Coordinates of C-alpha atoms and ligand atoms in Angstrom, one line a residue:
X215 CA -33.0 -6.9 19.6
X216 CA -30.0 -6.2 21.7
X217 CA -30.3 -6.5 25.3
X218 CA -27.9 -5.5 28.1
X219 CA -28.0 -6.5 31.7
X220 CA -25.6 -4.7 33.8
X221 CA -25.9 -3.5 37.3
X222 CA -28.9 -5.5 37.7
X223 CA -30.9 -3.4 35.3
X224 CA -31.8 -4.7 31.7
X225 CA -32.3 -2.5 28.7
X226 CA -33.9 -4.1 25.8
X227 CA -34.5 -2.3 22.4
X228 CA -35.5 -3.1 19.0
X229 CA -35.4 -1.1 15.8
X230 CA -37.2 -1.5 12.6
X231 CA -34.8 -2.1 9.4
X232 CA -36.2 -1.2 6.1
X233 CA -35.8 -4.2 4.0
X234 CA -34.0 -4.0 0.6
X235 CA -35.2 -6.2 -2.2
X236 CA -31.7 -8.3 -2.7
X237 CA -29.6 -10.4 -0.4
X238 CA -26.0 -9.0 0.4
X239 CA -23.3 -11.0 1.6
X240 CA -20.9 -9.3 4.1
X241 CA -23.5 -7.4 6.1
X242 CA -23.3 -9.6 9.2
X243 CA -19.7 -9.1 9.6
X244 CA -19.9 -5.3 9.2
X245 CA -22.8 -5.6 11.6
X246 CA -20.5 -7.3 14.4
X247 CA -17.6 -4.8 13.8
X248 CA -19.8 -1.6 14.0
X249 CA -21.5 -3.0 17.1
X250 CA -18.2 -3.9 18.5
X251 CA -17.3 -0.2 18.1
X252 CA -20.3 1.5 19.3
X253 CA -20.9 -0.7 22.1
X254 CA -17.2 0.5 23.2
X255 CA -17.8 4.2 22.4
X256 CA -21.0 4.0 24.5
X257 CA -20.0 2.1 27.1
X258 CA -22.8 -0.6 26.4
X259 CA -25.8 1.8 25.4
X260 CA -27.5 -0.7 23.1
X261 CA -30.1 1.9 22.0
X262 CA -27.5 4.2 20.3
X263 CA -25.3 1.3 19.2
X264 CA -28.1 -0.3 17.2
X265 CA -29.3 2.7 15.8
X266 CA -25.8 3.9 14.4
X267 CA -25.3 0.1 13.4
X268 CA -28.3 0.0 11.4
X269 CA -28.0 3.9 10.1
X270 CA -24.4 2.8 9.0
X271 CA -25.4 -0.7 7.2
X272 CA -28.6 1.1 5.6
X273 CA -26.3 3.9 3.8
X274 CA -23.7 1.2 2.9
X275 CA -26.3 -0.5 1.4
X276 CA -28.1 2.3 -0.5
X277 CA -24.5 3.2 -2.0
X278 CA -23.6 -0.4 -3.1
X279 CA -25.6 0.3 -6.3
X280 CA -22.4 2.9 -7.0
X281 CA -19.3 1.2 -8.0
X282 CA -15.9 2.3 -7.8
X283 CA -14.2 3.0 -11.5
X284 CA -10.9 1.1 -10.5
X285 CA -10.7 -2.3 -9.2
X286 CA -7.5 -3.1 -7.5
X287 CA -5.6 -6.0 -7.2
X288 CA -3.0 -6.6 -4.5
X289 CA -0.5 -9.2 -3.5
X290 CA 1.2 -8.6 -0.5
X291 CA 1.2 -7.3 3.1
X292 CA -1.4 -4.7 4.8
X293 CA -0.1 -0.9 4.9
X294 CA -0.9 -0.1 1.5
X295 CA -4.6 -1.5 1.5
X296 CA -6.2 1.0 3.7
X297 CA -4.3 3.8 1.6
X298 CA -5.9 2.6 -1.5
X299 CA -9.3 2.0 0.0
X300 CA -9.2 5.5 1.4
X301 CA -8.3 7.0 -2.0
X302 CA -11.3 5.4 -3.7
X303 CA -9.6 1.9 -4.9
X304 CA -11.7 -1.4 -4.3
X305 CA -9.1 -3.7 -3.0
X306 CA -8.8 -7.3 -3.5
X307 CA -5.5 -8.4 -1.3
X308 CA -3.8 -11.7 -1.6
X309 CA -1.3 -11.9 1.7
X310 CA 1.9 -13.7 0.0
X311 CA 2.7 -14.1 3.7
X312 CA 0.3 -14.6 6.7
X313 CA 2.9 -13.4 9.6
X314 CA 2.3 -12.3 13.3
X315 CA 4.0 -9.2 12.4
X316 CA 6.5 -7.8 10.3
X317 CA 10.0 -8.7 10.0
X318 CA 11.4 -5.6 12.0
X319 CA 10.6 -7.5 15.0
X320 CA 12.6 -9.7 17.0
X321 CA 10.7 -12.9 16.2
X322 CA 8.7 -13.8 13.3
X323 CA 5.9 -16.6 13.2
X324 CA 3.7 -17.5 10.4
X325 CA 3.6 -19.1 6.9
X326 CA 4.2 -18.1 3.4
X327 CA 1.4 -18.7 0.9
X328 CA 2.4 -22.0 -1.4
X329 CA 2.2 -21.5 -4.9
X330 CA -1.0 -24.0 -4.7
X331 CA -2.6 -21.7 -2.1
X332 CA -2.2 -19.1 -5.0
X333 CA -3.4 -21.2 -7.9
X334 CA -6.5 -22.2 -6.0
X335 CA -7.3 -18.4 -5.2
X336 CA -6.7 -17.4 -9.0
X337 CA -8.7 -20.6 -10.1
X338 CA -11.7 -19.2 -7.5
X339 CA -11.6 -16.0 -9.2
X340 CA -11.6 -17.1 -12.8
X341 CA -14.5 -19.5 -12.2
X342 CA -16.6 -16.4 -10.8
X343 CA -15.6 -14.1 -13.8
X344 CA -13.9 -11.9 -11.2
X345 CA -10.9 -11.0 -12.9
X346 CA -11.7 -7.5 -14.1
X347 CA -9.0 -5.6 -12.7
X348 CA -7.6 -2.1 -13.7
X349 CA -4.4 -2.3 -11.4
X350 CA -1.9 -4.8 -9.9
X351 CA 0.5 -3.7 -7.1
X352 CA 2.8 -6.0 -5.7
X353 CA 5.1 -5.9 -2.8
X354 CA 6.7 -8.1 -0.3
X355 CA 7.2 -11.5 -1.4
X356 CA 9.7 -14.4 -0.3
X357 CA 9.0 -17.0 -3.0
X358 CA 10.7 -16.7 -6.1
X359 CA 8.2 -19.4 -7.6
X360 CA 5.5 -17.5 -6.5
X361 CA 6.5 -14.0 -8.0
X362 CA 7.3 -16.0 -11.4
X363 CA 3.6 -17.0 -11.4
X364 CA 2.6 -13.6 -10.2
X365 CA 4.3 -12.3 -13.5
X366 CA 2.5 -14.7 -15.5
X367 CA -0.7 -13.8 -14.0
X368 CA -0.1 -10.1 -14.8
X369 CA 0.6 -11.0 -18.4
X370 CA -2.7 -12.7 -18.8
X371 CA -4.5 -9.7 -17.1
X372 CA -3.0 -7.4 -19.6
X373 CA -3.9 -9.7 -22.3
X374 CA -7.8 -9.5 -21.2
X375 CA -7.3 -5.6 -20.4
X376 CA -4.6 -4.1 -22.1
X377 CA -5.2 -0.5 -20.4
X378 CA -4.0 -2.4 -17.0
X379 CA -1.5 -0.9 -14.7
X380 CA 1.3 -2.9 -13.3
X381 CA 2.8 -1.3 -10.5
X382 CA 5.8 -3.3 -9.3
X383 CA 7.6 -2.6 -5.7
X384 CA 10.4 -4.6 -6.0
X385 CA 10.6 -5.3 -2.3
X386 CA 14.1 -6.7 -1.5
X387 CA 15.8 -4.8 1.3
X388 CA 17.3 -1.6 2.3
X389 CA 20.7 0.2 3.4
X390 CA 22.9 -2.3 1.8
X391 CA 20.9 -5.4 3.0
X392 CA 18.6 -8.0 1.5
X393 CA 15.6 -8.9 4.0
X394 CA 14.1 -11.3 1.1
X395 CA 15.8 -14.7 -0.2
X396 CA 18.2 -13.9 -2.9
X397 CA 16.7 -15.7 -5.4
X398 CA 13.9 -13.4 -6.0
X399 CA 16.3 -11.0 -7.7
X400 CA 16.6 -12.6 -11.0
X401 CA 12.3 -12.8 -11.1
X402 CA 12.3 -9.2 -10.4
X403 CA 15.0 -8.2 -13.3
X404 CA 14.1 -11.2 -15.9
X405 CA 10.3 -11.6 -15.2
X406 CA 8.5 -8.8 -13.9
X407 CA 10.2 -5.6 -15.0
X408 CA 9.4 -6.6 -18.7
X409 CA 5.7 -6.3 -17.6
X410 CA 5.8 -3.4 -15.4
X411 CA 4.4 0.0 -15.8
X412 CA 5.6 1.4 -13.0
X413 CA 8.2 0.5 -10.8
X414 CA 9.4 2.1 -7.3
X415 CA 12.5 0.5 -5.9
X416 CA 14.6 2.4 -3.1
X417 CA 18.3 3.1 -3.8
X418 CA 19.3 -0.3 -2.6
X419 CA 16.9 -2.0 -4.7
X420 CA 17.5 0.0 -7.9
X421 CA 21.1 -1.1 -7.6
X422 CA 20.4 -4.7 -7.4
X423 CA 18.4 -4.5 -10.0
X424 CA 20.7 -2.8 -12.6
X425 CA 24.0 -3.8 -11.0
X426 CA 25.0 0.0 -11.2
X427 CA 26.2 1.3 -8.0
X428 CA 24.4 4.8 -7.0
X429 CA 26.7 7.1 -6.0
X430 CA 26.0 10.2 -7.1
X431 CA 23.1 12.1 -9.1
X432 CA 25.0 11.0 -12.8
X433 CA 24.7 7.3 -11.7
X434 CA 21.1 7.6 -10.5
X435 CA 20.1 9.1 -13.9
X436 CA 21.7 6.2 -15.7
X437 CA 20.0 3.5 -13.3
X438 CA 16.7 5.5 -14.1
X439 CA 17.6 5.3 -17.8
X440 CA 18.4 1.5 -17.9
X441 CA 15.2 0.8 -16.4
X442 CA 13.3 3.1 -19.0
X443 CA 15.2 1.4 -21.3
X444 CA 13.9 -2.0 -20.1
X445 CA 10.5 -0.8 -21.4
X446 CA 9.1 0.5 -18.1
X447 CA 7.0 3.9 -18.4
X448 CA 7.5 5.3 -15.0
X449 CA 10.2 4.6 -12.7
X450 CA 10.5 6.1 -9.1
X451 CA 13.1 5.8 -6.7
X452 CA 11.5 5.9 -3.4
X453 CA 14.6 7.2 -1.6
X454 CA 18.1 7.7 -2.0
X455 CA 21.2 9.1 0.0
X456 CA 21.8 12.0 -2.5
X457 CA 19.3 14.5 -0.6
X458 CA 21.0 17.5 0.9
X459 CA 22.1 17.2 4.9
X460 CA 19.3 15.3 6.8
X461 CA 17.2 15.1 3.7
X462 CA 16.6 12.1 1.4
X463 CA 15.9 12.7 -2.2
X464 CA 13.1 10.8 -4.0
X465 CA 13.1 11.0 -7.9
X466 CA 10.4 10.1 -10.3
X467 CA 10.9 9.7 -14.1
X468 CA 8.0 9.1 -16.8
X469 CA 8.5 8.6 -20.8
X470 CA 5.1 9.8 -22.6
X471 CA 5.1 9.8 -26.6
X472 CA 8.9 9.7 -26.4
X473 CA 9.5 12.9 -24.2
X474 CA 10.8 12.2 -20.8
X475 CA 9.9 14.1 -17.6
X476 CA 12.3 13.6 -14.7
X477 CA 11.6 15.2 -11.0
X478 CA 13.3 14.8 -7.6
X479 CA 12.0 15.9 -4.0
X480 CA 14.1 16.7 -0.8
X481 CA 12.4 14.7 1.9
X482 CA 13.2 15.6 5.5
X483 CA 14.6 12.6 7.1
X484 CA 13.4 11.3 10.2
X485 CA 15.9 10.1 12.8
X486 CA 14.3 6.5 12.7
X487 CA 13.6 3.7 10.2
X488 CA 10.2 2.8 9.9
X489 CA 8.7 -0.3 8.4
X490 CA 5.7 0.1 5.8
X491 CA 6.9 3.0 4.5
X492 CA 7.5 1.5 1.1
X493 CA 4.6 0.0 0.9
X494 CA 2.5 3.3 1.2
X495 CA 4.8 4.9 -1.3
X496 CA 4.0 2.1 -3.8
X497 CA 0.1 2.3 -2.9
X498 CA -0.1 6.4 -3.1
X499 CA 2.2 6.3 -6.0
X500 CA -0.4 4.2 -7.8
X501 CA -3.3 6.0 -6.9
X502 CA -1.6 9.5 -7.6
X503 CA -0.5 8.4 -11.3
X504 CA -3.7 7.1 -12.0
X505 CA -5.6 10.4 -11.0
X506 CA -3.0 12.6 -12.5
X507 CA -2.4 10.3 -15.8
X508 CA 1.3 9.5 -15.0
X509 CA 2.1 13.6 -13.9
X510 CA 5.1 12.5 -11.7
X511 CA 5.7 15.8 -10.3
X512 CA 2.2 16.3 -8.6
X513 CA 2.2 12.4 -8.0
X514 CA 5.5 12.4 -6.2
X515 CA 4.7 15.9 -4.1
X516 CA 1.4 14.2 -2.9
X517 CA 3.0 11.1 -2.0
X518 CA 5.8 12.5 0.1
X519 CA 3.2 15.1 1.5
X520 CA 1.3 12.2 2.8
X521 CA 3.8 9.9 4.1
X522 CA 5.4 13.1 6.1
X523 CA 2.2 13.4 7.9
X524 CA 2.0 9.8 8.6
X525 CA 5.5 9.9 10.0
X526 CA 5.0 13.2 11.8
X527 CA 2.0 11.9 13.7
X528 CA 3.7 8.6 14.3
X529 CA 7.1 10.0 15.6
X530 CA 4.7 12.7 17.7
X531 CA 2.7 9.9 19.6
X532 CA 5.7 9.5 21.9
X533 CA 6.9 13.2 22.3
X534 CA 8.9 12.5 25.3
X535 CA 11.1 10.3 23.2
X536 CA 13.9 10.5 21.0
X537 CA 12.6 9.2 17.5
X538 CA 15.6 7.0 17.1
X539 CA 15.0 5.5 20.8
X540 CA 11.3 4.1 19.7
X541 CA 10.7 0.6 19.7
X542 CA 9.4 -1.2 16.8
X543 CA 5.8 -1.6 18.5
X544 CA 5.9 2.3 19.0
X545 CA 7.0 3.1 15.3
X546 CA 3.9 0.9 13.9
X547 CA 2.7 3.6 11.5
X548 CA -0.2 5.8 12.5
X549 CA -2.1 5.1 9.6
X550 CA -5.9 5.0 11.0
X551 CA -5.3 8.5 12.5
X552 CA -4.0 10.0 9.4
X553 CA -7.1 9.0 7.6
X554 CA -8.0 12.7 6.6
X555 CA -4.4 13.6 5.7
X556 CA -4.6 10.4 3.3
X557 CA -7.6 12.1 1.8
X558 CA -6.5 15.4 1.6
X559 CA -2.6 15.8 1.9
X560 CA -1.4 19.3 2.0
X561 CA 1.8 19.7 -0.3
X562 CA 4.7 21.7 1.5
X563 CA 7.4 20.5 -0.5
X564 CA 7.4 20.9 -4.5
X565 CA 9.4 18.6 -6.7
X566 CA 11.9 20.1 -9.0
X567 CA 13.2 19.1 -12.4
X568 CA 16.0 16.7 -11.9
X569 CA 19.3 18.0 -12.9
X570 CA 22.9 16.7 -12.8
Ligands
ADP116 N1 13.7 7.9 8.2 C1 12.9 8.5 7.4 N2 12.6 9.7 7.4 C2 11.7 10.5 6.3 N3 11.1 9.8 5.2 C3 11.0 8.3 5.4 C4 12.0 7.5 6.2 N4 12.1 6.4 6.2 C5 11.0 6.2 4.9 N5 10.7 7.5 4.6 C6 9.6 7.8 3.5 O1 9.3 6.6 2.7 C7 9.4 6.3 1.6 C8 9.6 4.9 1.3 O2 10.6 4.7 2.1 P1 11.9 4.0 1.4 O3 13.0 3.7 2.6 O4 12.4 4.5 -0.1 O5 11.3 2.4 1.1 P2 11.2 1.1 1.4 O6 10.4 1.1 2.7 O7 10.8 0.1 0.6 O8 12.8 1.0 2.0 C9 10.2 7.5 1.3 O9 10.2 8.0 -0.2 C10 10.0 8.7 2.4 O10 9.3 9.7 2.0
PMP117 C1 6.1 -8.4 6.1 C2 6.7 -7.4 5.2 N1 5.8 -6.6 4.3 C3 6.9 -5.5 3.7 C4 8.0 -5.3 4.4 C5 8.5 -3.9 3.6 O1 8.5 -3.1 4.3 P1 8.8 -1.5 3.7 O2 7.5 -1.3 2.9 O3 9.2 -0.5 5.1 O4 9.9 -1.6 2.5 C6 8.8 -5.9 5.4 C7 9.7 -5.2 5.8 N2 10.8 -6.2 6.0 C8 7.9 -6.9 6.0 O5 8.2 -7.6 6.8

């Protein structure tokens, strides 16, 4: 029964809530967050806030019996989580780091989770029989020991569910610079690639993994083939510098039943560098590769369409500023504002068969 005392006049309202014949966990959290939103929107109109909050929770509880077909398991930071949820995946996330902010800012405070922390979380999931994952997506991780454990876990999960898809985003660096300890490289190269179904390095990361410098389309194709030869079904280079002027080139390649399809896409380049786009890319590819059953052309097109609209909205939020002059904070990706573009991306750029 919320009550508001403002300007001397008090309003108190109550609502009858149809009761479900079960008890749920999480509804109190939901209630508080919804009341916060509606009290803000209505400027403390407790009647409307209570009504909308209860209406929302009632519909969530009604829908709770319908479950999603996919249960994704995430191991990283936050950008991809929202995208996966919007695209219909139920997400369990383990933050491999709990930082105050991403590493693009001048200062970084916080903690990297330890192997013991990780073991405890996995133990709890196992004790409750919650390890029925359909997908695993790994991203930013600074600890080689932890990455190695994640590799073991993926093997275990695959034993339990042979159709589980593991998408490995080997987050190590960009533009010739590593931003994680270099000890993670051999773990990706020797332990994680062998269990990955999909891998999505950027150009620099692909070079690190294969030791092949990518200077032209031929060396790019060679890199992709080396990664396929390691048993990876779908290899995606999220961006390379081989596009036409003011464009990046993205490439995706898949081998199904012995036949290979490789496509590329020209990505209009913004005059700024953003953080989180690689995370977004991996989460989007996971969703579309799943939906289209490894149709790399459609997956790459929809992924790029989505990211382009997120970046446009991000850059346009300061229309009087040159994108290259935006601060780190101003460049935080406008994900929530892009929810409908994430749900229904409009493909404007077609991917083409990749040819030399
Ligand atoms: N400056 C940019 N202009 C246009 N698109 C970008 C830009 N930076 C990133 N992207 C988009 O984000 C995707 C992933 O970025 P990329 O740089 O490859 O990953 P990472 O962040 O892991 O280095 C690219 O495929 C591209 O669509
Ligand atoms: C915490 C964290 N997570 C992930 C990333 C990777 O960012 P991106 O998706 O742009 O590759 C970074 C960038 N250094 C980061 O600081």
